[in-house]
Amino acid sequence: MAGRTRDDRIDAAVLSAARELLDEVGYADLSIGQVAARAGLHRPAIYRRWPSKRHLVVDVVADLLGLHPTPDTGDLRADLGLAMRDLVASLRDTCLHRVLPALVADLAGDERLRAHFLATVFEPRRRTTATALRSAIARGEVDPGIDLDFVLDAVAAPIYYRALFGHLPLSDELAEQSVAAVLRAITR
C-alpha cells in the first residue's frame, strides 16, 4: 500500500509559520504546537513530515539560506562574492543570527539531526561552490592542486564565525574580504 503523496502546500504553510515564529519567539521557545496553530494544522500533520522541532528548523534554515548560492558564470570572483554577500545577508537580516548558534549546539548531541543538517543545508550549498571552483580550475584560473574541501571551508568560515559568536558585525565588506583572501591563496 503506497503512502499519501506529500502536499507541498502544507510544507510551505508549515515552513512559513515556523519562520514567522522564529522571528517572534526565537528557537528555544518555538513549539510544534505553535507552528501547527499558526499554519492552521494539527500537530500530527507536522510530525508526519518532521520528527522534531529541530528537524523543522533545519529545513527553515535551508529555506532561508538557499540551496544554490554560488552561480557559475565564468567569473569566480563575482560568483563567490555574490554567494558570500547573500550568505551575510541571510545571516544578518533574518532570524538566522539568533537561530544558528542554538541549532549548531543541538547538532553536537543528535547524530540524526546532524546528518539531516549536513544533507539539507551544508552539502547542497558546498556543491554549488565546488562546481564554480572546479570550473575555474578547468579555465586555468585556479591552481589545480588546491585542497578543495579546505577552500570550501575557508571562504565561508569568517562569516559563520561572526554569525556564531556575534563579536563583530556581519557586513558585505566581510564577504568581499573572505573571497579576496581565498582567491589570493588559490589563483594563479
C-alpha atoms as a PDB file:
ATOM      1  CA  MET A   1       0.000   0.000   0.000  1.00  0.00           C
ATOM      2  CA  ALA A   2       1.509   3.316  -1.053  1.00  0.00           C
ATOM      3  CA  GLY A   3       1.584   6.198   1.408  1.00  0.00           C
ATOM      4  CA  ARG A   4      -0.066   9.518   0.894  1.00  0.00           C
ATOM      5  CA  THR A   5       1.548  11.890  -1.523  1.00  0.00           C
ATOM      6  CA  ARG A   6       3.173  14.839   0.140  1.00  0.00           C
ATOM      7  CA  ASP A   7       1.215  18.080  -0.087  1.00  0.00           C
ATOM      8  CA  ASP A   8       3.627  20.910  -0.937  1.00  0.00           C
ATOM      9  CA  ARG A   9       1.065  23.472   0.280  1.00  0.00           C
ATOM     10  CA  ILE A  10       1.205  22.009   3.783  1.00  0.00           C
ATOM     11  CA  ASP A  11       5.012  22.013   3.718  1.00  0.00           C
ATOM     12  CA  ALA A  12       5.031  25.657   2.598  1.00  0.00           C
ATOM     13  CA  ALA A  13       2.499  26.679   5.263  1.00  0.00           C
ATOM     14  CA  VAL A  14       4.496  24.942   7.999  1.00  0.00           C
ATOM     15  CA  LEU A  15       7.806  26.450   6.891  1.00  0.00           C
ATOM     16  CA  SER A  16       6.247  29.908   6.667  1.00  0.00           C
ATOM     17  CA  ALA A  17       4.659  29.587  10.113  1.00  0.00           C
ATOM     18  CA  ALA A  18       7.906  28.320  11.623  1.00  0.00           C
ATOM     19  CA  ARG A  19       9.875  31.187  10.034  1.00  0.00           C
ATOM     20  CA  GLU A  20       7.430  33.764  11.414  1.00  0.00           C
ATOM     21  CA  LEU A  21       7.515  32.222  14.867  1.00  0.00           C
ATOM     22  CA  LEU A  22      11.307  32.005  14.905  1.00  0.00           C
ATOM     23  CA  ASP A  23      11.309  35.753  14.242  1.00  0.00           C
ATOM     24  CA  GLU A  24       8.781  36.346  17.025  1.00  0.00           C
ATOM     25  CA  VAL A  25       9.678  33.894  19.801  1.00  0.00           C
ATOM     26  CA  GLY A  26      13.095  32.518  18.877  1.00  0.00           C
ATOM     27  CA  TYR A  27      14.437  28.999  18.701  1.00  0.00           C
ATOM     28  CA  ALA A  28      14.214  27.977  22.340  1.00  0.00           C
ATOM     29  CA  ASP A  29      10.571  28.999  22.741  1.00  0.00           C
ATOM     30  CA  LEU A  30       9.355  27.652  19.403  1.00  0.00           C
ATOM     31  CA  SER A  31       6.992  24.684  19.663  1.00  0.00           C
ATOM     32  CA  ILE A  32       5.352  22.381  17.155  1.00  0.00           C
ATOM     33  CA  GLY A  33       2.009  23.297  18.729  1.00  0.00           C
ATOM     34  CA  GLN A  34       2.589  26.975  17.928  1.00  0.00           C
ATOM     35  CA  VAL A  35       3.621  26.133  14.378  1.00  0.00           C
ATOM     36  CA  ALA A  36       0.558  23.932  13.904  1.00  0.00           C
ATOM     37  CA  ALA A  37      -1.768  26.642  15.192  1.00  0.00           C
ATOM     38  CA  ARG A  38      -0.158  29.322  13.008  1.00  0.00           C
ATOM     39  CA  ALA A  39      -0.306  27.071   9.929  1.00  0.00           C
ATOM     40  CA  GLY A  40      -3.900  26.027  10.634  1.00  0.00           C
ATOM     41  CA  LEU A  41      -2.952  22.361  11.006  1.00  0.00           C
ATOM     42  CA  HIS A  42      -2.893  19.665  13.650  1.00  0.00           C
ATOM     43  CA  ARG A  43       0.415  18.650  15.195  1.00  0.00           C
ATOM     44  CA  PRO A  44       0.348  15.137  13.678  1.00  0.00           C
ATOM     45  CA  ALA A  45       0.428  16.693  10.186  1.00  0.00           C
ATOM     46  CA  ILE A  46       3.746  18.301  11.116  1.00  0.00           C
ATOM     47  CA  TYR A  47       5.171  15.257  12.882  1.00  0.00           C
ATOM     48  CA  ARG A  48       4.456  13.162   9.768  1.00  0.00           C
ATOM     49  CA  ARG A  49       6.878  15.437   7.926  1.00  0.00           C
ATOM     50  CA  TRP A  50       9.420  16.346  10.613  1.00  0.00           C
ATOM     51  CA  PRO A  51      10.333  14.125  13.575  1.00  0.00           C
ATOM     52  CA  SER A  52      11.075  17.119  15.811  1.00  0.00           C
ATOM     53  CA  LYS A  53      11.081  20.877  16.093  1.00  0.00           C
ATOM     54  CA  ARG A  54      14.825  20.830  15.475  1.00  0.00           C
ATOM     55  CA  HIS A  55      14.422  18.971  12.173  1.00  0.00           C
ATOM     56  CA  LEU A  56      11.810  21.505  11.101  1.00  0.00           C
ATOM     57  CA  VAL A  57      14.178  24.347  11.993  1.00  0.00           C
ATOM     58  CA  VAL A  58      16.896  22.770   9.821  1.00  0.00           C
ATOM     59  CA  ASP A  59      14.512  22.980   6.876  1.00  0.00           C
ATOM     60  CA  VAL A  60      13.723  26.612   7.714  1.00  0.00           C
ATOM     61  CA  VAL A  61      17.470  27.328   7.784  1.00  0.00           C
ATOM     62  CA  ALA A  62      17.851  25.675   4.371  1.00  0.00           C
ATOM     63  CA  ASP A  63      14.958  27.739   3.064  1.00  0.00           C
ATOM     64  CA  LEU A  64      16.414  31.000   4.390  1.00  0.00           C
ATOM     65  CA  LEU A  65      19.962  30.299   3.204  1.00  0.00           C
ATOM     66  CA  GLY A  66      19.001  28.867  -0.159  1.00  0.00           C
ATOM     67  CA  LEU A  67      20.486  25.714  -1.585  1.00  0.00           C
ATOM     68  CA  HIS A  68      22.091  27.033  -4.756  1.00  0.00           C
ATOM     69  CA  PRO A  69      24.031  30.051  -3.578  1.00  0.00           C
ATOM     70  CA  THR A  70      27.026  30.083  -5.880  1.00  0.00           C
ATOM     71  CA  PRO A  71      26.429  30.695  -9.568  1.00  0.00           C
ATOM     72  CA  ASP A  72      28.942  29.503 -12.150  1.00  0.00           C
ATOM     73  CA  THR A  73      29.072  32.341 -14.678  1.00  0.00           C
ATOM     74  CA  GLY A  74      32.760  32.105 -15.534  1.00  0.00           C
ATOM     75  CA  ASP A  75      33.785  34.942 -13.199  1.00  0.00           C
ATOM     76  CA  LEU A  76      34.908  33.234  -9.992  1.00  0.00           C
ATOM     77  CA  ARG A  77      35.430  36.444  -8.013  1.00  0.00           C
ATOM     78  CA  ALA A  78      31.950  37.717  -8.878  1.00  0.00           C
ATOM     79  CA  ASP A  79      30.344  34.310  -8.281  1.00  0.00           C
ATOM     80  CA  LEU A  80      31.953  33.824  -4.868  1.00  0.00           C
ATOM     81  CA  GLY A  81      31.323  37.463  -3.967  1.00  0.00           C
ATOM     82  CA  LEU A  82      27.630  37.151  -4.725  1.00  0.00           C
ATOM     83  CA  ALA A  83      27.359  33.892  -2.775  1.00  0.00           C
ATOM     84  CA  MET A  84      29.150  35.287   0.287  1.00  0.00           C
ATOM     85  CA  ARG A  85      27.168  38.568   0.241  1.00  0.00           C
ATOM     86  CA  ASP A  86      23.961  36.520   0.081  1.00  0.00           C
ATOM     87  CA  LEU A  87      25.193  34.404   2.997  1.00  0.00           C
ATOM     88  CA  VAL A  88      25.940  37.536   5.021  1.00  0.00           C
ATOM     89  CA  ALA A  89      22.511  38.985   4.226  1.00  0.00           C
ATOM     90  CA  SER A  90      20.748  35.753   5.202  1.00  0.00           C
ATOM     91  CA  LEU A  91      22.600  35.549   8.488  1.00  0.00           C
ATOM     92  CA  ARG A  92      22.349  39.259   9.261  1.00  0.00           C
ATOM     93  CA  ASP A  93      18.875  40.181   8.010  1.00  0.00           C
ATOM     94  CA  THR A  94      16.820  37.184   9.132  1.00  0.00           C
ATOM     95  CA  CYS A  95      16.370  35.295  12.387  1.00  0.00           C
ATOM     96  CA  LEU A  96      19.312  33.051  11.456  1.00  0.00           C
ATOM     97  CA  HIS A  97      21.816  35.011  13.518  1.00  0.00           C
ATOM     98  CA  ARG A  98      19.761  34.041  16.588  1.00  0.00           C
ATOM     99  CA  VAL A  99      18.771  30.533  15.469  1.00  0.00           C
ATOM    100  CA  LEU A 100      22.029  29.150  14.118  1.00  0.00           C
ATOM    101  CA  PRO A 101      24.118  29.142  17.331  1.00  0.00           C
ATOM    102  CA  ALA A 102      21.464  27.192  19.246  1.00  0.00           C
ATOM    103  CA  LEU A 103      20.849  24.814  16.370  1.00  0.00           C
ATOM    104  CA  VAL A 104      24.570  24.126  15.962  1.00  0.00           C
ATOM    105  CA  ALA A 105      24.748  23.311  19.675  1.00  0.00           C
ATOM    106  CA  ASP A 106      21.927  20.807  19.209  1.00  0.00           C
ATOM    107  CA  LEU A 107      23.771  19.148  16.314  1.00  0.00           C
ATOM    108  CA  ALA A 108      26.522  18.026  18.680  1.00  0.00           C
ATOM    109  CA  GLY A 109      24.229  15.781  20.698  1.00  0.00           C
ATOM    110  CA  ASP A 110      21.982  14.344  17.996  1.00  0.00           C
ATOM    111  CA  GLU A 111      23.517  12.323  15.157  1.00  0.00           C
ATOM    112  CA  ARG A 112      20.237  12.103  13.182  1.00  0.00           C
ATOM    113  CA  LEU A 113      19.789  15.860  13.385  1.00  0.00           C
ATOM    114  CA  ARG A 114      23.418  16.427  12.377  1.00  0.00           C
ATOM    115  CA  ALA A 115      23.002  14.105   9.370  1.00  0.00           C
ATOM    116  CA  HIS A 116      19.804  15.939   8.388  1.00  0.00           C
ATOM    117  CA  PHE A 117      21.572  19.312   8.677  1.00  0.00           C
ATOM    118  CA  LEU A 118      24.549  18.167   6.610  1.00  0.00           C
ATOM    119  CA  ALA A 119      22.324  16.664   3.899  1.00  0.00           C
ATOM    120  CA  THR A 120      19.799  19.508   3.826  1.00  0.00           C
ATOM    121  CA  VAL A 121      21.854  22.659   4.412  1.00  0.00           C
ATOM    122  CA  PHE A 122      25.579  22.009   4.330  1.00  0.00           C
ATOM    123  CA  GLU A 123      26.224  19.709   1.374  1.00  0.00           C
ATOM    124  CA  PRO A 124      23.900  21.319  -1.211  1.00  0.00           C
ATOM    125  CA  ARG A 125      25.485  24.721  -0.588  1.00  0.00           C
ATOM    126  CA  ARG A 126      29.009  23.310  -0.790  1.00  0.00           C
ATOM    127  CA  ARG A 127      28.242  21.527  -4.059  1.00  0.00           C
ATOM    128  CA  THR A 128      27.399  24.758  -5.867  1.00  0.00           C
ATOM    129  CA  THR A 129      30.575  26.445  -4.651  1.00  0.00           C
ATOM    130  CA  ALA A 130      32.635  23.369  -5.554  1.00  0.00           C
ATOM    131  CA  THR A 131      31.167  23.469  -9.063  1.00  0.00           C
ATOM    132  CA  ALA A 132      32.239  27.095  -9.506  1.00  0.00           C
ATOM    133  CA  LEU A 133      35.735  26.286  -8.219  1.00  0.00           C
ATOM    134  CA  ARG A 134      36.106  23.242 -10.488  1.00  0.00           C
ATOM    135  CA  SER A 135      35.077  25.374 -13.461  1.00  0.00           C
ATOM    136  CA  ALA A 136      37.736  27.932 -12.523  1.00  0.00           C
ATOM    137  CA  ILE A 137      40.312  25.139 -12.300  1.00  0.00           C
ATOM    138  CA  ALA A 138      39.269  23.934 -15.767  1.00  0.00           C
ATOM    139  CA  ARG A 139      39.656  27.500 -17.111  1.00  0.00           C
ATOM    140  CA  GLY A 140      43.164  27.674 -15.642  1.00  0.00           C
ATOM    141  CA  GLU A 141      42.318  30.439 -13.141  1.00  0.00           C
ATOM    142  CA  VAL A 142      42.801  28.335 -10.035  1.00  0.00           C
ATOM    143  CA  ASP A 143      45.682  26.076  -9.059  1.00  0.00           C
ATOM    144  CA  PRO A 144      44.524  22.500  -9.724  1.00  0.00           C
ATOM    145  CA  GLY A 145      46.441  21.321  -6.659  1.00  0.00           C
ATOM    146  CA  ILE A 146      44.181  23.111  -4.174  1.00  0.00           C
ATOM    147  CA  ASP A 147      42.609  21.253  -1.292  1.00  0.00           C
ATOM    148  CA  LEU A 148      39.017  21.806  -2.402  1.00  0.00           C
ATOM    149  CA  ASP A 149      37.475  20.969   0.970  1.00  0.00           C
ATOM    150  CA  PHE A 150      39.774  23.421   2.736  1.00  0.00           C
ATOM    151  CA  VAL A 151      38.933  26.176   0.242  1.00  0.00           C
ATOM    152  CA  LEU A 152      35.203  25.494   0.637  1.00  0.00           C
ATOM    153  CA  ASP A 153      35.586  25.817   4.409  1.00  0.00           C
ATOM    154  CA  ALA A 154      37.862  28.844   4.237  1.00  0.00           C
ATOM    155  CA  VAL A 155      35.720  31.051   2.010  1.00  0.00           C
ATOM    156  CA  ALA A 156      32.700  30.998   4.350  1.00  0.00           C
ATOM    157  CA  ALA A 157      34.415  30.404   7.705  1.00  0.00           C
ATOM    158  CA  PRO A 158      34.851  34.071   8.733  1.00  0.00           C
ATOM    159  CA  ILE A 159      31.177  34.720   8.024  1.00  0.00           C
ATOM    160  CA  TYR A 160      29.937  31.741  10.016  1.00  0.00           C
ATOM    161  CA  TYR A 161      32.399  32.549  12.815  1.00  0.00           C
ATOM    162  CA  ARG A 162      30.926  36.028  13.219  1.00  0.00           C
ATOM    163  CA  ALA A 163      27.388  34.683  12.944  1.00  0.00           C
ATOM    164  CA  LEU A 164      28.002  32.104  15.664  1.00  0.00           C
ATOM    165  CA  PHE A 165      29.848  34.355  18.106  1.00  0.00           C
ATOM    166  CA  GLY A 166      28.384  37.770  17.274  1.00  0.00           C
ATOM    167  CA  HIS A 167      31.573  39.526  18.300  1.00  0.00           C
ATOM    168  CA  LEU A 168      31.725  41.729  15.191  1.00  0.00           C
ATOM    169  CA  PRO A 169      29.127  42.772  12.620  1.00  0.00           C
ATOM    170  CA  LEU A 170      28.305  40.798   9.511  1.00  0.00           C
ATOM    171  CA  SER A 171      28.910  43.024   6.501  1.00  0.00           C
ATOM    172  CA  ASP A 172      29.326  42.965   2.755  1.00  0.00           C
ATOM    173  CA  GLU A 173      32.916  44.039   3.362  1.00  0.00           C
ATOM    174  CA  LEU A 174      33.486  40.836   5.341  1.00  0.00           C
ATOM    175  CA  ALA A 175      32.126  38.826   2.407  1.00  0.00           C
ATOM    176  CA  GLU A 176      34.480  40.599  -0.002  1.00  0.00           C
ATOM    177  CA  GLN A 177      37.454  40.176   2.358  1.00  0.00           C
ATOM    178  CA  SER A 178      36.761  36.448   2.672  1.00  0.00           C
ATOM    179  CA  VAL A 179      36.621  35.996  -1.083  1.00  0.00           C
ATOM    180  CA  ALA A 180      39.714  38.140  -1.704  1.00  0.00           C
ATOM    181  CA  ALA A 181      41.769  36.229   0.884  1.00  0.00           C
ATOM    182  CA  VAL A 182      40.848  32.856  -0.584  1.00  0.00           C
ATOM    183  CA  LEU A 183      41.436  33.986  -4.160  1.00  0.00           C
ATOM    184  CA  ARG A 184      44.888  35.339  -3.258  1.00  0.00           C
ATOM    185  CA  ALA A 185      45.772  31.881  -1.984  1.00  0.00           C
ATOM    186  CA  ILE A 186      44.401  29.795  -4.852  1.00  0.00           C
ATOM    187  CA  THR A 187      44.584  31.773  -8.099  1.00  0.00           C
ATOM    188  CA  ARG A 188      47.455  31.520 -10.497  1.00  0.00           C
END
